[in-house]
Structures are given as C-alpha cells and as structure tokens.
Amino acid sequence: MQLNISNLTKQYANGVKALDDVSLQIGTGMFGLLGPNGAGKSTLMRTLATLQEADSGQVFLDDMDVLKNKDAVRRILGYLPQEFGVYPRVSAMVLLGHLATLKGYHHKKERKELVDYLLQKVNLFEHRKKSVSSYSGGMRQRFGIAQCLIGNPKLVIVDEPTAGLDPGERNRFYNILSEIGEETIVILSTHIVQDVRELCTNMAILNEGKVVYHGTTNDALALIQGKVYEKQVDKDQLKQLREDFNVISSKLVAGKPQVHILADSKPENGFSQAEGTLEDVYFSKLHQLV
Ligand code: ADP
C-alpha cells in the first residue's frame, strides 16, 4: 500500500501559504513528518484525514482518490488529532465502547472484546473505569491511540502526539506506536526530532509549507556525516561565530552555549568533531546549509 501526495497546495484566507506544492510518497511502516511550529504539518494531516480541503493537488492511497472519496477514506483511517478537545466525564471503557459503536461495532460481545483488547494494548486496562478527563497527558495520548485503532485502520495519522509528555510517558507511547502493524501506513507528525529518530525509517522535513527533505533517516544523516564540529563558547562570541561559520545550532550546556557548525574540514581554534545527529540535519535543512 502506498500513499501518493502530489503537488498539494493550500493558502488560508489570511494569505498564509500553509502547503506549497507538497509531494510525498509514503509506504507502509512508520513515516516521520518533522517541522517547526507553523510549518504546515497539521494542515497536511487534516487534509489527509479528509477534514479540510486543499486548493490544488492530488492524494491517492493506492488507486483510491483520497480527496474525492472522503467516506471511503474515513472507513480505513485512524486519526489522533493535535487537540482532542474536552473529554466527557465517562469512563475510558464506556467512551471507547461508544466510539466503537460509531465505527460500526453494533454487536455487544464483539464490541466489549475489542474495547478490552485495545485498552490492554495501550496499557490502560487497569484504569478502564476511570474517567478520561482525570487521565494524565500520557494516559490521554494512549487512550487516543486506542480510539484511533478501532476498526483496524490502514492509514493512521498522529499529529504531535508526544508534545507535553514527560520522558517516561513518551517512551511508553513510542512502544505502543512501534507495535502498530507493519502493514499499516503510520504518519507521525512532530516537531520533536527524537520521535522520528527512534521510530521512523522514512521521513520528510517540512518548512514554511515546503518539503525540504524526503528520504530515509539514514540518508539524512549521511548528508552531514563527518562535517559537524562543536565547541563551547562564551555568549558574547556567538555573533562573531555566526558570521565566520555555518552555525547549525547553539544550545546551552551547563549554562554555556554549545555551538554546532557545519564545515568540510576541521576549523582551527578549538573545535572538535561531533557525531552528527538527526537534529543537526534538521537545523541544517531549516537554515538551508545542506
Ligand atoms: P504546524 O502543524 O506545522 O504547526 P499548521 O498547519 O498548523 O502548522 O500551520 C501552518 C501555517 O498556517 C501557520 O502559519 C498557521 O498560522 C497557519 N494557519 C493554520 N491554520 C490556519 C487557519 N485556519 N487560518 C489561517 N491560518 C492558519
């Protein structure tokens, strides 16, 4: 199964071009869509989830025209939106059962089996009688995955699922996502590089509505292999460094800026070679250094 997105464009009424000629081919497995806030990720996810219209372009899931067959797409879609809104004060078990009814599980026994199975899968079975509105952020996201897996979707879209989760919750969430079947297309939209590094073999980087990288995570790393150097500097040296070098990023380490630069050979003056990470690729692409 393959999702083919061709030349998708969307401009909002205020003039913001959220998608600018986006083309991507996405096969089964976990695909990472990485980009800063405002890059257009949610617009793309909502368009694929048939919740909003594009201005132009096409999307095909194998030979199904996604933009024209909304009902057919919804039957095979699992969607975990960025904002779930307000949860009613009913137990996870009851809410999931209700959502399963809406998705066509009318037979009571079958529905109960499904609800129990999904709650076990996302490690919420022991909390099934608690109200979802009382859940922690991580538990809510796991509940979100359970609802999104009702009906065995072929296309699963999760939009910024780990924002706001603590490291333990994030790990639990990763483990659940990584267990979704290999026959499913899973698109993980995120601004968190680590999400993509840990879970995805294939990825794209979106910036200002444009695709600035599309390929494997390993090929992305190869772009900067052996070219990343680092140095800890004083804050007042930063400006000069930015003039002299291709600065990828600067972040505080123990209160002092740690600068990463991209260079073909080792610069003098105290730089040491760093292992290039996906985060270095990400910032290099956003700053158009590679
Ligand atoms: P991301 O999910 O990557 O943060 P979005 O798709 O939410 O990006 O937004 C892309 C751009 O479109 C941003 O500049 C955002 O402000 C703008 N935008 C999003 N939704 C709307 C809307 N309904 N009306 C006008 N502008 C919007």
XYZ file of C-alpha atoms and ligand atoms in Angstrom:
317
model
C 0.000 0.000 0.000
C 1.260 3.458 -0.828
C 0.088 6.997 -0.200
C 0.962 9.329 -3.066
C 0.683 13.028 -2.378
C 1.202 15.210 -5.458
C 1.585 18.976 -5.662
C -0.674 19.712 -2.701
C -1.212 23.421 -2.103
C -3.241 25.284 0.499
C -3.444 29.013 1.138
C -5.560 30.314 4.019
C -7.826 33.342 3.635
C -5.281 35.475 5.547
C -2.721 34.824 2.794
C -0.605 32.240 4.657
C 0.552 29.532 2.271
C 0.472 26.539 4.619
C 1.219 23.965 1.892
C 3.312 24.929 -1.102
C 3.473 22.232 -3.785
C 3.923 19.313 -1.383
C 4.669 15.924 -2.953
C 5.475 12.815 -0.911
C 5.335 9.049 -1.398
C 4.669 7.151 1.798
C 4.717 3.355 2.096
C 3.735 1.059 4.967
C 5.511 1.407 8.305
C 6.211 4.470 10.365
C 6.808 7.718 8.476
C 8.055 10.814 10.314
C 6.910 14.269 9.253
C 9.161 16.732 11.001
C 8.896 20.515 11.018
C 8.833 23.550 13.303
C 5.590 25.083 14.548
C 3.788 26.701 11.656
C 5.459 24.509 9.002
C 2.121 23.209 7.732
C 2.131 19.745 9.339
C -1.355 19.955 10.841
C -2.753 21.380 7.635
C -1.320 18.403 5.754
C -2.558 15.913 8.385
C -6.061 17.394 8.426
C -6.172 17.312 4.626
C -5.142 13.634 4.558
C -7.703 12.928 7.288
C -10.385 14.459 4.983
C -11.155 17.221 7.480
C -10.218 20.106 5.236
C -9.852 20.881 1.560
C -6.672 21.618 -0.349
C -6.655 24.304 -3.064
C -4.987 22.030 -5.586
C -3.083 18.777 -5.861
C -3.952 15.115 -5.515
C -3.700 12.376 -2.924
C -4.050 8.697 -3.796
C -3.992 5.733 -1.450
C -3.143 3.043 -3.991
C -5.901 3.754 -6.541
C -8.312 5.467 -4.113
C -8.636 9.227 -4.639
C -8.423 10.415 -1.015
C -9.644 13.962 -1.635
C -12.726 12.788 -3.534
C -13.758 9.659 -1.586
C -13.973 11.023 1.933
C -16.350 8.374 3.264
C -14.247 5.509 1.942
C -11.106 7.073 3.436
C -12.754 7.549 6.824
C -13.544 3.819 6.984
C -9.859 2.914 6.800
C -8.478 5.897 8.722
C -7.290 6.216 12.307
C -6.637 9.803 13.364
C -5.192 11.199 16.574
C -5.541 14.979 16.305
C -3.269 17.505 17.966
C -6.081 18.791 20.162
C -8.703 16.355 21.303
C -10.839 18.999 22.942
C -12.818 18.196 26.062
C -13.443 14.630 27.145
C -16.818 13.809 28.630
C -16.843 12.602 32.239
C -17.357 8.962 31.418
C -15.014 6.043 31.931
C -12.440 5.106 29.303
C -14.265 1.806 28.817
C -17.629 3.460 28.153
C -16.160 6.152 25.895
C -14.199 3.670 23.804
C -17.300 1.482 23.522
C -19.276 4.473 22.320
C -16.647 5.358 19.718
C -16.617 1.714 18.576
C -20.398 1.829 18.126
C -19.994 4.919 15.957
C -17.476 2.992 13.859
C -19.957 0.198 13.278
C -19.357 -2.265 16.114
C -23.029 -2.892 16.911
C -22.651 -6.386 18.346
C -22.235 -6.030 22.105
C -19.948 -9.006 22.762
C -17.693 -8.218 19.836
C -17.526 -4.585 20.948
C -16.592 -5.493 24.509
C -13.837 -7.791 23.255
C -12.458 -5.032 21.075
C -12.567 -2.441 23.870
C -10.814 -4.781 26.312
C -8.213 -5.711 23.714
C -7.425 -2.079 22.851
C -7.279 -0.949 26.481
C -4.860 -3.775 27.197
C -2.777 -2.886 24.148
C -2.271 0.682 25.350
C -1.763 -0.367 28.990
C -4.891 1.312 30.291
C -6.909 -1.760 31.189
C -6.400 -1.333 34.915
C -7.522 2.294 34.601
C -10.509 1.461 32.371
C -13.106 2.526 34.930
C -11.598 5.966 35.455
C -12.857 8.969 33.556
C -10.617 10.019 30.653
C -10.931 13.608 31.868
C -8.997 12.548 35.006
C -6.162 10.931 32.978
C -2.635 12.369 32.796
C -1.354 13.721 29.459
C 0.412 10.458 28.649
C -2.635 8.349 29.506
C -4.823 10.539 27.316
C -2.475 10.102 24.385
C -2.513 6.340 24.911
C -6.303 6.457 25.026
C -6.112 8.493 21.799
C -4.156 5.683 20.155
C -6.710 3.119 21.354
C -9.579 5.091 19.762
C -7.585 5.584 16.615
C -7.009 1.818 16.229
C -10.731 0.926 16.315
C -11.655 -0.834 13.088
C -8.125 -1.863 12.089
C -7.206 1.246 10.103
C -4.914 1.003 7.075
C -3.845 4.631 7.400
C -3.016 6.032 10.839
C -2.258 9.709 11.358
C -0.917 11.008 14.664
C -0.391 14.758 14.956
C 2.178 15.990 17.529
C 1.472 13.068 19.856
C 4.350 13.465 22.319
C 4.284 17.230 22.877
C 3.973 17.818 26.606
C 4.717 14.225 27.662
C 7.417 13.516 30.220
C 10.251 11.155 29.155
C 8.690 8.082 30.775
C 5.301 8.703 29.187
C 6.967 9.402 25.863
C 8.742 6.031 25.980
C 5.533 4.185 26.757
C 3.894 5.983 23.858
C 6.779 5.076 21.499
C 6.467 1.421 22.445
C 2.770 1.369 21.647
C 3.213 3.183 18.330
C 6.004 0.845 17.293
C 3.677 -2.128 17.743
C 1.149 -0.933 15.164
C 1.248 -3.476 12.336
C 3.818 -3.218 9.587
C 1.050 -3.455 7.013
C -0.305 -0.066 8.094
C 0.845 3.356 6.937
C 1.528 5.378 10.088
C 2.311 9.075 9.706
C 3.799 10.675 12.768
C 3.786 14.457 12.593
C 6.032 16.145 15.135
C 8.455 18.954 15.885
C 10.408 16.604 18.166
C 13.410 15.171 16.322
C 13.830 12.342 18.826
C 10.351 10.993 17.916
C 11.440 10.472 14.335
C 14.916 9.218 15.222
C 13.534 6.491 17.471
C 10.619 5.327 15.370
C 10.921 6.103 11.672
C 12.938 4.679 8.798
C 11.469 7.145 6.319
C 10.850 10.801 6.887
C 10.299 14.255 5.487
C 11.086 17.716 6.791
C 8.532 20.433 6.133
C 9.376 24.124 6.470
C 7.133 27.053 5.563
C 4.848 24.735 3.630
C 7.624 23.204 1.532
C 9.250 19.778 1.654
C 12.939 20.432 2.323
C 13.913 16.757 2.824
C 12.278 13.487 1.845
C 14.048 10.153 2.200
C 15.375 7.695 4.725
C 16.577 8.754 8.143
C 19.963 7.176 7.361
C 20.353 9.105 4.104
C 19.509 12.270 6.022
C 22.322 11.525 8.478
C 24.730 10.858 5.597
C 24.231 14.460 4.420
C 26.197 15.767 7.372
C 28.396 12.797 8.234
C 31.901 13.925 9.239
C 31.038 17.606 8.799
C 29.715 18.575 12.221
C 32.066 20.280 14.674
C 31.303 21.578 18.117
C 32.717 23.985 20.611
C 31.657 25.518 23.878
C 31.870 29.307 23.717
C 31.048 32.431 25.679
C 27.755 34.116 24.938
C 29.444 37.234 23.564
C 31.336 35.175 20.954
C 28.157 33.911 19.324
C 27.592 36.828 16.988
C 31.085 36.617 15.501
C 30.849 32.837 15.149
C 27.639 33.195 13.170
C 29.482 35.494 10.777
C 32.509 33.224 10.422
C 30.878 29.778 10.251
C 27.795 27.885 9.122
C 26.248 27.622 12.563
C 23.760 24.745 12.768
C 22.595 25.367 16.296
C 23.610 26.709 19.627
C 22.228 25.379 22.850
C 23.090 25.873 26.441
C 25.034 23.082 28.095
C 25.582 23.705 31.786
C 24.791 27.368 31.205
C 27.259 27.946 28.341
C 26.433 27.910 24.632
C 27.493 24.740 22.847
C 27.739 25.568 19.168
C 27.443 23.083 16.306
C 28.787 24.151 12.929
C 28.898 22.530 9.509
C 32.307 22.534 7.794
C 34.099 20.416 5.184
C 37.258 20.238 7.283
C 38.142 20.804 10.898
C 38.409 24.506 11.684
C 41.288 25.764 13.850
C 40.562 27.361 17.205
C 39.276 24.649 19.439
C 36.509 22.932 17.524
C 36.212 19.181 17.904
C 34.370 16.789 15.643
C 30.898 15.863 16.826
C 28.776 12.903 15.900
C 26.207 14.360 13.506
C 22.681 13.715 14.751
C 19.280 13.952 13.121
C 18.841 17.199 14.989
C 21.909 18.573 13.157
C 20.344 17.516 9.837
C 17.047 19.102 10.833
C 18.546 22.502 11.708
C 20.924 22.367 8.722
C 17.924 21.869 6.440
C 15.893 24.616 8.132
C 18.842 27.020 7.750
C 19.491 25.796 4.193
C 23.073 24.739 4.979
C 22.707 21.414 3.137
P 2.105 23.096 12.107
O 1.136 21.999 12.357
O 3.343 22.627 11.395
O 2.423 23.911 13.331
P -0.106 24.439 10.736
O -0.572 23.597 9.592
O -0.901 24.410 11.995
O 1.437 24.098 11.038
O 0.004 25.951 10.247
C 0.691 26.347 9.081
C 0.514 27.833 8.885
O -0.853 28.102 8.555
C 0.839 28.671 10.115
O 1.414 29.884 9.679
C -0.528 28.904 10.730
O -0.554 30.117 11.466
C -1.423 28.978 9.518
N -2.787 28.504 9.772
C -3.158 27.287 10.248
N -4.485 27.176 10.312
C -4.999 28.346 9.865
C -6.330 28.852 9.677
N -7.408 28.115 9.955
N -6.443 30.105 9.196
C -5.370 30.856 8.894
N -4.085 30.451 9.038
C -3.905 29.192 9.511
